[in-house]
């Protein structure tokens, strides 16, 4: 089978497995990305069971609304019982790198405001050590160059995230109006320490290490089924 098709089939399996964590008539936190898009499609099928959602991005909010699900502001929703999101990399200790889709800040906020974080992923996302995937760092635009120099001091190789618009390369602008640096080459031996250190750089909004608030449950889809991995004590 085409590798993309088989990876999509695994993403769908992980998304379906996460439905068991939904409690009727509750407000659900919804992440962002291609795996979450499968989750949103499944959620729309059972929308009668869902009170509303809080979204981590405009993209997911648009899909939810198009499917007839109410999208609430987090400020009006209180503590959420469940947050479902994907990851770019995840360890067996449920630490993650996220932000490949640029939604890291809102994802981190909704995850922080949720009692349970269920990560849905296909088996390609599982790693022993985080850091092969470049670490996304959301920055206030005027601080981009300063933050990049500070990240170089930490051993990283930051790259300004751009995309082609009308034939010209333009900065990717997050839903919060900020820019993203993708940092390669960092040694992530202590992910919690690095998450804290990068967040201390003035001008950083947040970085894509999700360790302080990692996932509680990982639903890892493999060709032989979905493995359920719970958070252990070790980070
Ligand atoms: C978006 C994210 C996504 O969760 C992450 O990029 C995984 O995306 P996908 O499911 O498309 O592989 O953090 O900011």
Tab-separated table of C-alpha atoms in Angstrom, residues 13 15 26 45 48 53 68 74 76-77 80 83-85 102 116 130 148-149 157 164 172 176 179-180 194 213:
chain	number	residue	atom	x	y	z
A	13	UNK	CA	-7.370	4.042	14.093
A	15	UNK	CA	-8.546	8.811	16.350
A	26	UNK	CA	-18.987	17.568	28.065
A	45	UNK	CA	-20.477	11.615	13.576
A	48	UNK	CA	-25.204	14.667	19.621
A	53	UNK	CA	-15.456	22.048	21.879
A	68	UNK	CA	-22.177	21.478	13.279
A	74	UNK	CA	-11.638	28.663	26.616
A	76	UNK	CA	-16.007	30.579	29.030
A	77	UNK	CA	-15.441	26.831	29.290
A	80	UNK	CA	-11.970	20.707	30.360
A	83	UNK	CA	-8.002	17.209	25.390
A	84	UNK	CA	-7.207	15.168	22.263
A	85	UNK	CA	-4.242	16.094	20.091
A	102	UNK	CA	2.194	25.998	14.100
A	116	UNK	CA	-6.744	14.480	30.710
A	130	UNK	CA	13.181	13.845	21.289
A	148	UNK	CA	17.538	33.087	17.247
A	149	UNK	CA	20.939	34.241	18.610
A	157	UNK	CA	20.274	25.947	14.441
A	164	UNK	CA	5.224	30.264	-0.432
A	172	UNK	CA	4.280	31.767	8.577
A	176	UNK	CA	-1.689	34.704	17.566
A	179	UNK	CA	6.361	33.935	13.889
A	180	UNK	CA	7.963	30.517	14.310
A	194	UNK	CA	15.135	22.593	27.952
A	213	UNK	CA	2.262	19.122	30.736
